[in-house]
PDB file of C-alpha atoms in Angstrom:
ATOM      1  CA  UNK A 154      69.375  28.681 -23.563  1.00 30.00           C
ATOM      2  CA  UNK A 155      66.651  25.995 -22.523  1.00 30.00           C
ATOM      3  CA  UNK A 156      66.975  22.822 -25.281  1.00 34.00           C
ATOM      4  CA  UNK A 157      63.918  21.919 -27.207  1.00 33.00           C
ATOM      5  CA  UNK A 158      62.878  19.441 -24.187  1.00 32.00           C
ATOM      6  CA  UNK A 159      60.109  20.208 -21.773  1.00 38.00           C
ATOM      7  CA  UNK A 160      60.872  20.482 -18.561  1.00 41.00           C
ATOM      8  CA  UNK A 161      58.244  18.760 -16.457  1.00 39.00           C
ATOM      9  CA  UNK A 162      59.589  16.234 -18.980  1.00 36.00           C
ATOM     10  CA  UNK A 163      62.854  16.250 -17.831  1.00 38.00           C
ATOM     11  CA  UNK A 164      62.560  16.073 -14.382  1.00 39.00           C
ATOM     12  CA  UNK A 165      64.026  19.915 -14.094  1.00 44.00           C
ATOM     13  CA  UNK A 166      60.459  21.324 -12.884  1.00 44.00           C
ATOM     14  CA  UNK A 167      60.655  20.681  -8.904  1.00 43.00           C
ATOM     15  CA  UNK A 168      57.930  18.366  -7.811  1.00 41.00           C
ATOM     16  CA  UNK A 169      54.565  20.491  -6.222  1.00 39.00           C
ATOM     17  CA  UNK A 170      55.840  19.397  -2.346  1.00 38.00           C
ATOM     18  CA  UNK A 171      59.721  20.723  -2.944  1.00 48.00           C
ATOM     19  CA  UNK A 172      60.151  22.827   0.058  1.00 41.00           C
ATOM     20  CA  UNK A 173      61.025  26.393  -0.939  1.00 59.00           C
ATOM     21  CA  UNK A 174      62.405  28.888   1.425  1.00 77.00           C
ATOM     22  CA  UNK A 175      60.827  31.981   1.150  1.00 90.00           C
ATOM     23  CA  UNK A 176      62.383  35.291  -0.226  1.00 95.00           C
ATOM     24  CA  UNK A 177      63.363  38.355   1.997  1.00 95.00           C
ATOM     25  CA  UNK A 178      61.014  40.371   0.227  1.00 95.00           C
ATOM     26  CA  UNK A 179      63.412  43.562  -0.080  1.00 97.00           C
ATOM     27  CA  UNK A 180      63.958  43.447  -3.702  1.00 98.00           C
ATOM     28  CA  UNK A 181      61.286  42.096  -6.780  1.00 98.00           C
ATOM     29  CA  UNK A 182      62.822  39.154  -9.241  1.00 98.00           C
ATOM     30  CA  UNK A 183      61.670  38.343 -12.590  1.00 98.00           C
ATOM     31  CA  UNK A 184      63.621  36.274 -15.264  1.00 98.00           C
ATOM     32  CA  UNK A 185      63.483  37.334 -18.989  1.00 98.00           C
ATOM     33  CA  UNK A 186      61.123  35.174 -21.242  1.00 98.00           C
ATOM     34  CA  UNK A 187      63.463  35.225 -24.278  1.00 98.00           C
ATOM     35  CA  UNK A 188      66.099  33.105 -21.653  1.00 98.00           C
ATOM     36  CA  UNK A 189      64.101  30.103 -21.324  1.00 98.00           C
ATOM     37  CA  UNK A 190      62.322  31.047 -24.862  1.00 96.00           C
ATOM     38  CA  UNK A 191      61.605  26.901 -25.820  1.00 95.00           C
ATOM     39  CA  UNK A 192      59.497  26.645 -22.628  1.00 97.00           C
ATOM     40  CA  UNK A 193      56.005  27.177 -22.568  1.00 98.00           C
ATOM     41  CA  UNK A 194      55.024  29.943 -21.112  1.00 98.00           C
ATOM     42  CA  UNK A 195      52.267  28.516 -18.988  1.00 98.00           C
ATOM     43  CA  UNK A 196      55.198  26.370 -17.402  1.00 98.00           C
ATOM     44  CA  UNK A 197      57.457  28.846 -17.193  1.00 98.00           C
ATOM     45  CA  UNK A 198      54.638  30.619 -14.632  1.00 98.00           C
ATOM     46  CA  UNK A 199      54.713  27.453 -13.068  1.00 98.00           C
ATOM     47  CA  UNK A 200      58.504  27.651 -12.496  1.00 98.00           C
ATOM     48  CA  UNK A 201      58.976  30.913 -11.106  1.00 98.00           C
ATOM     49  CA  UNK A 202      55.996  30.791  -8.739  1.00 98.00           C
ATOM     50  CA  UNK A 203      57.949  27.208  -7.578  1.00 97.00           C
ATOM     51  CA  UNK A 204      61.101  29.393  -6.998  1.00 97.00           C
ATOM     52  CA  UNK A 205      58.956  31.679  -4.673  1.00 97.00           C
ATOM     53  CA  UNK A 206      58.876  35.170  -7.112  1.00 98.00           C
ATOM     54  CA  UNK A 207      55.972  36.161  -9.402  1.00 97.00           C
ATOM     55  CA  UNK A 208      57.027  37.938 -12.575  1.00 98.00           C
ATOM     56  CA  UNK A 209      58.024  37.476 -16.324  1.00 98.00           C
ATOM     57  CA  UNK A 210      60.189  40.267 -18.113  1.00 98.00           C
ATOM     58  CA  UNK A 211      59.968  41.468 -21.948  1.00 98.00           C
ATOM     59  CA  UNK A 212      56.360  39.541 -22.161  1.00 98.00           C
ATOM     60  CA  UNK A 213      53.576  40.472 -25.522  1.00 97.00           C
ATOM     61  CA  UNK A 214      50.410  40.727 -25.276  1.00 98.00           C
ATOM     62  CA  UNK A 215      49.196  36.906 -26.629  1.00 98.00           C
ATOM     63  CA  UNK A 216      51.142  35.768 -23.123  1.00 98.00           C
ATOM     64  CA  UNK A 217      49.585  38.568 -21.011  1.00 98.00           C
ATOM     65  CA  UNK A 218      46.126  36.389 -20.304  1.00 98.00           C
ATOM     66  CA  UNK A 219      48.467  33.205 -19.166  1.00 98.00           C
ATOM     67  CA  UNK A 220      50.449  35.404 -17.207  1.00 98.00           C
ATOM     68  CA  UNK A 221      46.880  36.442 -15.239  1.00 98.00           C
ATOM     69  CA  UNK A 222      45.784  33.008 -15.003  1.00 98.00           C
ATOM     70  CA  UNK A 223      49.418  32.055 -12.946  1.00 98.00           C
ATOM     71  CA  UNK A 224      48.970  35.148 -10.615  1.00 98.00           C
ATOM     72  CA  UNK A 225      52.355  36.509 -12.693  1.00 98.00           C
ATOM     73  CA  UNK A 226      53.525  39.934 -13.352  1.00 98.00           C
ATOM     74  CA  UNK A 227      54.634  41.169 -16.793  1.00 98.00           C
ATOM     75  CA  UNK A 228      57.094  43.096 -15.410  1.00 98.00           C
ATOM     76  CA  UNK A 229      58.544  44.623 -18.271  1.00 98.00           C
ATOM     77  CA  UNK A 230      56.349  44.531 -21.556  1.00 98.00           C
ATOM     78  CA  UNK A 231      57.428  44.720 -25.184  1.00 98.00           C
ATOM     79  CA  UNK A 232      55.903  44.373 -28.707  1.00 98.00           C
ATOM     80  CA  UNK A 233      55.841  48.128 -29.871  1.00 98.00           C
ATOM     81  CA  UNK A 234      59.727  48.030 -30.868  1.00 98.00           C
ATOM     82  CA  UNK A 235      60.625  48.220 -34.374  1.00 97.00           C
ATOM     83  CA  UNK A 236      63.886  46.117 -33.430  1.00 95.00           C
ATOM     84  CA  UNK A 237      67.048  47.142 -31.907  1.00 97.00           C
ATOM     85  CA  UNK A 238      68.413  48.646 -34.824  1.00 98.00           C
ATOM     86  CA  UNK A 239      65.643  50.920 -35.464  1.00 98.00           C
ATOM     87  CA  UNK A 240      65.067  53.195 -32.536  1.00 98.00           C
ATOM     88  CA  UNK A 241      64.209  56.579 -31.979  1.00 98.00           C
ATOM     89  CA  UNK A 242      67.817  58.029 -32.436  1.00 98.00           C
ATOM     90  CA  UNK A 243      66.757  57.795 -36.271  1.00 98.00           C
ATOM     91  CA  UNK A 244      63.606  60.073 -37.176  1.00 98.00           C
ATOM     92  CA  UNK A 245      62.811  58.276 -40.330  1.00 98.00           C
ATOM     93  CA  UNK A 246      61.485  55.716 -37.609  1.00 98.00           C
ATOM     94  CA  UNK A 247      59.888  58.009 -35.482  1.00 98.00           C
ATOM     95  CA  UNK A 248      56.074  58.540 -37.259  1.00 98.00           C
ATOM     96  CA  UNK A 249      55.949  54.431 -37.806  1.00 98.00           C
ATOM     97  CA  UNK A 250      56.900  54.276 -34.045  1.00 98.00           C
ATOM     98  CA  UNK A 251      55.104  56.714 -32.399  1.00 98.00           C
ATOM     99  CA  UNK A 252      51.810  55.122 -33.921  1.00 98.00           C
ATOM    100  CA  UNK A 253      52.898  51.783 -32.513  1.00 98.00           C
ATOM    101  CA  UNK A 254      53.993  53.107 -29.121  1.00 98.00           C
ATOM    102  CA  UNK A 255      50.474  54.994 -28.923  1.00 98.00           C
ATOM    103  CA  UNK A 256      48.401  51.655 -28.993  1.00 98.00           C
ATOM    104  CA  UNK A 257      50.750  49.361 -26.715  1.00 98.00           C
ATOM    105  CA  UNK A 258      50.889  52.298 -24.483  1.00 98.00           C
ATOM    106  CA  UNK A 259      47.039  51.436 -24.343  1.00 98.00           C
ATOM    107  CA  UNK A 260      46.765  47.562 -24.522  1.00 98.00           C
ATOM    108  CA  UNK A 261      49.739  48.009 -21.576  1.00 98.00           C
ATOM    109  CA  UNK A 262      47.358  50.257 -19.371  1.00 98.00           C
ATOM    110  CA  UNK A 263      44.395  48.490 -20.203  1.00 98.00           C
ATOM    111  CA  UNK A 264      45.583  45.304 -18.874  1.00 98.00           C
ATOM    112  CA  UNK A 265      47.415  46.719 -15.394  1.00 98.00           C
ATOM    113  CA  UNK A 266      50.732  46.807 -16.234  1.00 98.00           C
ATOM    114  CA  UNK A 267      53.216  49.862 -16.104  1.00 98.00           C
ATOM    115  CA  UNK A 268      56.765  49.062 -17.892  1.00 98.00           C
ATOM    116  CA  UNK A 269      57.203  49.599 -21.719  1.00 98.00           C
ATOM    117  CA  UNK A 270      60.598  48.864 -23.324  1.00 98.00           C
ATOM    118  CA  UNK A 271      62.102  51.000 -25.957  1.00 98.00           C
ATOM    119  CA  UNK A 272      65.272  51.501 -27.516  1.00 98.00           C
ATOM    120  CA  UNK A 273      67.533  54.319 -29.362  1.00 98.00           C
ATOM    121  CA  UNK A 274      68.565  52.089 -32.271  1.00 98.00           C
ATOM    122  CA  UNK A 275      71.788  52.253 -33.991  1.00 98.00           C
ATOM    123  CA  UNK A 276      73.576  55.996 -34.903  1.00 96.00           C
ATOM    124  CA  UNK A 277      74.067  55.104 -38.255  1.00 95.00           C
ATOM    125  CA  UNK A 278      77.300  57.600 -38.202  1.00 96.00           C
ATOM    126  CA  UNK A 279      75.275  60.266 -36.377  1.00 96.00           C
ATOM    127  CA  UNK A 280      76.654  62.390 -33.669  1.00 97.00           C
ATOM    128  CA  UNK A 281      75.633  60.746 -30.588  1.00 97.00           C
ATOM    129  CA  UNK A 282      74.138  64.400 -29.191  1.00 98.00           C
ATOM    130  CA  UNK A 283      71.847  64.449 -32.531  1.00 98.00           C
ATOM    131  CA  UNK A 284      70.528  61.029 -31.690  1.00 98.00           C
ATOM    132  CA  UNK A 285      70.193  61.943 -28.533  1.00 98.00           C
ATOM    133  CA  UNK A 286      68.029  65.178 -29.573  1.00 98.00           C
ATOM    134  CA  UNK A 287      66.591  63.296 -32.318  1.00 98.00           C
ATOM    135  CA  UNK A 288      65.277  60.379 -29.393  1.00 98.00           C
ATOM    136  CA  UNK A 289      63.862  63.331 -27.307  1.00 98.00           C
ATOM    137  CA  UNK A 290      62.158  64.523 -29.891  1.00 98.00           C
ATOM    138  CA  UNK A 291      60.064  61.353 -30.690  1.00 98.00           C
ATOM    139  CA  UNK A 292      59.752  60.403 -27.370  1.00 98.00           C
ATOM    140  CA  UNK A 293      58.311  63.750 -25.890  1.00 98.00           C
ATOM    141  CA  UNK A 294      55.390  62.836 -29.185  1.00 98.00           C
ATOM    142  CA  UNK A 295      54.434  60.299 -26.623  1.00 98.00           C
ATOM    143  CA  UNK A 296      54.928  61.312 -23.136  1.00 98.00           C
ATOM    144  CA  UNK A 297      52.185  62.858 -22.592  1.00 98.00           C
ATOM    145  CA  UNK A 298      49.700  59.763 -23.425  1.00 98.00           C
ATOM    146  CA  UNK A 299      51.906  57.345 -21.372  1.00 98.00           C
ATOM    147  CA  UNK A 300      51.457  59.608 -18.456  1.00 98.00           C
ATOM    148  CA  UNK A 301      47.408  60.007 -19.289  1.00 98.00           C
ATOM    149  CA  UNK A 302      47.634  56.239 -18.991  1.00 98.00           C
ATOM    150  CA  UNK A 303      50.208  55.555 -16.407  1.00 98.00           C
ATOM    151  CA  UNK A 304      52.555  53.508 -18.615  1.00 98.00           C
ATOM    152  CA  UNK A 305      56.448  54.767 -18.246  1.00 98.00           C
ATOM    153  CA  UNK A 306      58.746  53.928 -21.349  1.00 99.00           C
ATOM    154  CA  UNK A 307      61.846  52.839 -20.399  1.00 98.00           C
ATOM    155  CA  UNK A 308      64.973  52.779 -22.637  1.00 98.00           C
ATOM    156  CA  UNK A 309      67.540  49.688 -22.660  1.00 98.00           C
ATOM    157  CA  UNK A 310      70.754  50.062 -21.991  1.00 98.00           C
ATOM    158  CA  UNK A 311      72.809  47.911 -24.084  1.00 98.00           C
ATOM    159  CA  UNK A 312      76.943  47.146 -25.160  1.00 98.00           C
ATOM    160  CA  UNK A 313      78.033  48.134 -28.501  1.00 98.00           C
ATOM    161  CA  UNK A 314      80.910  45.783 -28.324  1.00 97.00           C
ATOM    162  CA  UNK A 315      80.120  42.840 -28.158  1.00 97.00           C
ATOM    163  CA  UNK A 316      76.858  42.167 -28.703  1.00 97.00           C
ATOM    164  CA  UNK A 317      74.849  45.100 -30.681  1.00 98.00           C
ATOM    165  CA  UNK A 318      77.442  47.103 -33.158  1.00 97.00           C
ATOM    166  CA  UNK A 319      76.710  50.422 -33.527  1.00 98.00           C
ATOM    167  CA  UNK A 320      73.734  51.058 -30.466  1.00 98.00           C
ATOM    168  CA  UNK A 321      73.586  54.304 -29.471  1.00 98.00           C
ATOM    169  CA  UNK A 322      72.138  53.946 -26.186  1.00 98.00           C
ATOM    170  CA  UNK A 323      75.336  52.178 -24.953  1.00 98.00           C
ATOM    171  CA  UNK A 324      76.865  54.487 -21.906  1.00 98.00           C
ATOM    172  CA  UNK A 325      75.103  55.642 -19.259  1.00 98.00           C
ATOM    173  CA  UNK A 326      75.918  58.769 -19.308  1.00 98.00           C
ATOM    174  CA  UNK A 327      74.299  58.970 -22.182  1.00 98.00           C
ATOM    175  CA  UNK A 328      71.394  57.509 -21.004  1.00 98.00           C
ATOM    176  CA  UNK A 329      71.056  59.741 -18.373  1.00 98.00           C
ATOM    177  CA  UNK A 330      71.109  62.910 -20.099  1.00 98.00           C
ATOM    178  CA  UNK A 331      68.236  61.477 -22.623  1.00 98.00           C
ATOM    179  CA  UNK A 332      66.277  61.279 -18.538  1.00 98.00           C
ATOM    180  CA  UNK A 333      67.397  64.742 -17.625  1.00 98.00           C
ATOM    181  CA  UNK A 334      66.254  66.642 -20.784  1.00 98.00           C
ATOM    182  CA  UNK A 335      63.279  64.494 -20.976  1.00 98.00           C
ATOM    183  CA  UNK A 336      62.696  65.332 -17.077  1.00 98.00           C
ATOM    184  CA  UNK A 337      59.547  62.989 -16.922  1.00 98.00           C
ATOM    185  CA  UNK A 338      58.487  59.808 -14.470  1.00 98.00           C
ATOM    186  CA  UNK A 339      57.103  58.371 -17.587  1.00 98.00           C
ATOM    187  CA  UNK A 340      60.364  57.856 -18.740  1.00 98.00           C
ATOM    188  CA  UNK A 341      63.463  55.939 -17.355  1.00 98.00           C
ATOM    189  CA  UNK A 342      66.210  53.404 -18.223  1.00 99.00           C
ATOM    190  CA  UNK A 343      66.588  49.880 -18.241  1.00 99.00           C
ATOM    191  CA  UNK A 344      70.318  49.417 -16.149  1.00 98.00           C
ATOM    192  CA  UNK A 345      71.811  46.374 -18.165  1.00 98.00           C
ATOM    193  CA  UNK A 346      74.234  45.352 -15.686  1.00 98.00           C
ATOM    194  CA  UNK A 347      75.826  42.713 -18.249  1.00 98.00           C
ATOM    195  CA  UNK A 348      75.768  45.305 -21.301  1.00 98.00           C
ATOM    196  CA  UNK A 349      77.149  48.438 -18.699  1.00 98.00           C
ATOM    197  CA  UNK A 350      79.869  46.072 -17.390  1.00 98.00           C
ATOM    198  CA  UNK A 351      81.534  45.089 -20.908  1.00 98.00           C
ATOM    199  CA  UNK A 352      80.779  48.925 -21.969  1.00 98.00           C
ATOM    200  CA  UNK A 353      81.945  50.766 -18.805  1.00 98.00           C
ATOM    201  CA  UNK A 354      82.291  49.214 -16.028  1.00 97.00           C
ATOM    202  CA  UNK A 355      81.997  51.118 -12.208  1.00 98.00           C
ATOM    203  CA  UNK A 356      78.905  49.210 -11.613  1.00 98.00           C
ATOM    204  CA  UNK A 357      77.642  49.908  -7.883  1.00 98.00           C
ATOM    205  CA  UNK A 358      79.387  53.563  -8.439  1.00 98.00           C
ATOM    206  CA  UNK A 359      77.162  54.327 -11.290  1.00 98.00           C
ATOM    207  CA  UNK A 360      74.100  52.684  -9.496  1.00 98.00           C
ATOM    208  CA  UNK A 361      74.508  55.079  -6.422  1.00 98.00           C
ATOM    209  CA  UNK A 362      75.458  58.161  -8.243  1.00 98.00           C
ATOM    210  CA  UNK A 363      72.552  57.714 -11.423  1.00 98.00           C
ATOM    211  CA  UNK A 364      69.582  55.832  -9.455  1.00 98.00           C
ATOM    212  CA  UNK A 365      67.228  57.977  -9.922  1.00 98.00           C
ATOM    213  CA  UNK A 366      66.855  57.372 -13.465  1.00 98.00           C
ATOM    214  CA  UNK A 367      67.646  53.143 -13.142  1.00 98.00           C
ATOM    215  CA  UNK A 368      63.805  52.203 -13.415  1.00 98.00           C
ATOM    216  CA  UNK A 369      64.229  48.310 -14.187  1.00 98.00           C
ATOM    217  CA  UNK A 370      67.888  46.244 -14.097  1.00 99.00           C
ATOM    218  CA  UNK A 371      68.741  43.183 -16.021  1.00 98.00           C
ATOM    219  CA  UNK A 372      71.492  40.710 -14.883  1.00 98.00           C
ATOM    220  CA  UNK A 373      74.325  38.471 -16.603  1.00 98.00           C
ATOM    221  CA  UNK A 374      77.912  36.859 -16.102  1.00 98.00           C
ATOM    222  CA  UNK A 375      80.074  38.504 -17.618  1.00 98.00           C
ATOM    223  CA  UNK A 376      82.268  37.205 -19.653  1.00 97.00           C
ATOM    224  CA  UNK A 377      79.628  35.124 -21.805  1.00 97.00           C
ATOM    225  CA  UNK A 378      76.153  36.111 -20.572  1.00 98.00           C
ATOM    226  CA  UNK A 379      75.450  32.973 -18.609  1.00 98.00           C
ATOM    227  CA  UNK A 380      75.064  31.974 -15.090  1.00 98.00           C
ATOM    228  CA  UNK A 381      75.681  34.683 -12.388  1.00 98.00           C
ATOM    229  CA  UNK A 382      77.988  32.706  -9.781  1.00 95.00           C
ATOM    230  CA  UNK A 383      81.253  32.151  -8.978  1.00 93.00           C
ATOM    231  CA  UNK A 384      82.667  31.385 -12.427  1.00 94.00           C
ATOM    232  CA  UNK A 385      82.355  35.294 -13.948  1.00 98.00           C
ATOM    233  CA  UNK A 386      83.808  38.958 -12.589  1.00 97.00           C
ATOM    234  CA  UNK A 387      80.721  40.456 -11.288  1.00 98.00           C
ATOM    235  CA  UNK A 388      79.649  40.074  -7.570  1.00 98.00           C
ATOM    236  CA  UNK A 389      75.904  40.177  -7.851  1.00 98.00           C
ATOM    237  CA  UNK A 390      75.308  39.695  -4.247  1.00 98.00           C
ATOM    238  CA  UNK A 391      77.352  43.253  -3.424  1.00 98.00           C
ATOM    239  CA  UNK A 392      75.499  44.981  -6.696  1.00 98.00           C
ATOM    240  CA  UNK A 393      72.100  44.123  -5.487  1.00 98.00           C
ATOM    241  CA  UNK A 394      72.474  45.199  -1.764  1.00 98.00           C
ATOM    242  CA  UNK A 395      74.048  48.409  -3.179  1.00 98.00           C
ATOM    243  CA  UNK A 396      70.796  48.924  -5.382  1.00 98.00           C
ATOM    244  CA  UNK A 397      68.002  47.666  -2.015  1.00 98.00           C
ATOM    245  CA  UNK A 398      70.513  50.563  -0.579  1.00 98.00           C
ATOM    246  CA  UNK A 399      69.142  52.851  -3.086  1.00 98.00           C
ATOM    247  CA  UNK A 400      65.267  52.249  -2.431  1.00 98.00           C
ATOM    248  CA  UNK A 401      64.538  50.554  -5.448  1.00 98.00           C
ATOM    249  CA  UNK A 402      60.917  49.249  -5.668  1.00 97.00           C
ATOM    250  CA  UNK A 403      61.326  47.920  -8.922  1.00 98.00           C
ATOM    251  CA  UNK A 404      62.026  44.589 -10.969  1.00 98.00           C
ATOM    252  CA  UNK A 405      65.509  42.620 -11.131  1.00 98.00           C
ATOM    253  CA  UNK A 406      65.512  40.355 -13.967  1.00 98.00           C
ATOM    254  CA  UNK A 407      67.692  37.406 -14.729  1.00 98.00           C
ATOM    255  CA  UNK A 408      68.479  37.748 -18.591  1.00 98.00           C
ATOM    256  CA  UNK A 409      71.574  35.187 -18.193  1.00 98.00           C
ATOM    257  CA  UNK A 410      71.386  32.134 -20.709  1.00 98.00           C
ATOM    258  CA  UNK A 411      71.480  29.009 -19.040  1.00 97.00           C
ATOM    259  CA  UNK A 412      74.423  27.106 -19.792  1.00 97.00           C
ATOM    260  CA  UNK A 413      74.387  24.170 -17.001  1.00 96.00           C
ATOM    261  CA  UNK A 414      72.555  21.304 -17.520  1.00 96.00           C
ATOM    262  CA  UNK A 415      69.622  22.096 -15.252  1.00 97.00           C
ATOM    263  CA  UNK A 416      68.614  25.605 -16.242  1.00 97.00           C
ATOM    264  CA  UNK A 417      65.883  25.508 -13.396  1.00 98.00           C
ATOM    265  CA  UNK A 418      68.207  25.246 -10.865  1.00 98.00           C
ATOM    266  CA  UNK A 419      70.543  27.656 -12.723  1.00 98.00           C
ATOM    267  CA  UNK A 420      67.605  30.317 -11.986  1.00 98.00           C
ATOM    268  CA  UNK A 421      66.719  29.310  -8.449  1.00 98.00           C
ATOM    269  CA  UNK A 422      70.680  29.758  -7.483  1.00 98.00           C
ATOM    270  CA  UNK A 423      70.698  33.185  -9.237  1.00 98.00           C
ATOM    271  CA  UNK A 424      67.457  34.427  -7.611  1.00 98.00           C
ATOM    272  CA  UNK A 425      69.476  33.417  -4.025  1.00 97.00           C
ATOM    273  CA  UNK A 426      72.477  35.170  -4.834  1.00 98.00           C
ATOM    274  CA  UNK A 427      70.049  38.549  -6.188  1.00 98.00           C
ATOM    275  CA  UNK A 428      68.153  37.741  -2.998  1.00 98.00           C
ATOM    276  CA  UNK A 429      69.832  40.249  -0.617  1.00 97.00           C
TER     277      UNK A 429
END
C-alpha cells in the first residue's frame, strides 16, 4: 500500500513534461482506489491520466464529482454493499440490500456510469446450490430496475483461502451458473485473476471457455498480492492478450498493493505489461 506521504511530495508523481508513450488502445486500464487508498483522490486522477489511461475502479459517490473534473472514469462503482460477509447468498440480507441496491442503481445511472459491484457473502454452512438460489432470488428483485436504468451488477469473484474464509462466490464455476440462471446483460462477474489463481487456477483456459460472463477483471501477483512482474507465477502479458483475444471491451484493473518503494512506477510498469 501507498505510505501516509503525498506523492507530489515525494517526488513519485512524474513531472507535467515526462514523456509518456502512448497505449495501444486494445484493452481499457484502471487501478483500484482502495490500492493507493492514502492518496488523494484528486492526485490519484492526476496519476493515471500521467500514465496515459483514464479510469478509477471500486469509486463512491463523494469521489464521483472529482473523478468528472479529471476527465476519469469510475469504472467500477461501489457503496451499496453491505460488506463481503453479508451478500446475497444469505436472505436475511436481502430486503436491507435490495433497498440499497435500488438507489445506487440510480445515483450510478444518474451520473453516467454502468458497473455496480456486488457480492454473495459468506455460506454460513449453507449448501453452496442454496446460496446460489438464495443470490438469484434477491438479485432477480433488482434486475429489472438496473436494466430500466442501464446499470449491470456485477458479482466479485474472490479466494476463500487465503484471503476471505468462508465466501461463497469463490469458483467460477459457480459464478457462472449464478450468470446462466440469471440469463441477463445486467448481470455479470468480476474475473479476480489473483483470487481465481490461489482458488483454481487454469487462468487463460477459464477466460476462453467462460468469457461471456467475465464483465470486469482485476489483477495481482500471486503469491502475496503485490506487483505483477517477474517476481510472482502469473504471466500477465499472455493472460491479457488471451482476454483482447476474446473481444473484451471492458475495464482491467490493477488491484496489486504496491510493495516497491515507488508505487507510481510500480503502476506504470504493470499498465505496460497489461498493455498488450
Amino acid at each position: 500500500m501507498v505510505g501516509g506521504l503525498g506523492l507530489a511530495a515525494s517526488g513519485l508523481v512524474p513531472a507535467a513534461d515526462t514523456p509518456v508513450q502512448p497505449l495501444k488502445g486494445n484493452l481499457k486500464h484502471s487501478v483500484a482506489r482502495w490500492t493507493f487508498g492514502q492518496t488523494p483522490i484528486a492526485e490519484l486522477c492526476r496519476i493515471v491520466k500521467q500514465i496515459g489511461f483514464s479510469a478509477i475502479d471500486l469509486v463512491g459517490p463523494d469521489d464521483w464529482s472529482t473523478l468528472k473534473s479529471h476527465g476519469v472514469d469510475s469504472s467500477m462503482c461501489n457503496g451499496a454493499e453491505l460488506g463481503l460477509e453479508q451478500g446475497f447468498a444469505d436472505t436475511r440480507f436481502h430486503d436491507e440490500l435490495v433497498a440499497r441496491y435500488t438507489r445506487h442503481i440510480d445515483l450510478v445511472a444518474d451520473a453516467g456510469y454502468r458497473n455496480l459491484i456486488c457480492f454473495s457473502g459468506n455460506r454460513g454452512g449453507m449448501d453452496p446450490a442454496e446460496g446460489l438460489a438464495n443470490s438469484a432470488a434477491g438479485l432477480k428483485r433488482l434486475l429489472g430496475h438496473a436494466e430500466k436504468r442501464g446499470v449491470r451488477l456485477v458479482m466479485e469473484l474472490l479466494n476463500s483461502r487465503v484471503d476471505h474464509p468462508d465466501y461463497l462466490c469463490d469458483r467460477s464455476a459457480w459464478g457462472v451458473e449464478l450468470c446462466e440462471t440469471l440469463g441477463s446483460v445486467h448481470f455479470g462477474l468480476l474475473y479476480d485473476i489473483y483470487h481465481m489463481q490461489i482458488m483454481e487456477g487454469d487462468i487463460i483456459a477459464t477466460i476462453r471457455r467462460h468469457h461471456r460472463w467475465f464483465v470486469h477483471y482485476h489483477t495481482a501477483g500471486v503469491p502475496g498480492r503485490h506487483e505483477i512482474g517477474e517476481d510472482q507465477e502469473l504471466n500477465y502479458p499472455a493472460i491479457c492478450r488471451a482476454i483482447r483475444e476474446t473481444g473484451f471491451d471492458g475495464y482491467i484493473a490493477q488491484e496489486f498493493m504496491p510493495s516497491a518503494p515507488d508505487p507510481v512506477a510500480s503502476l506504470r510498469e504493470a499498465i505496460r505489461l497489461c498493455d498488450v
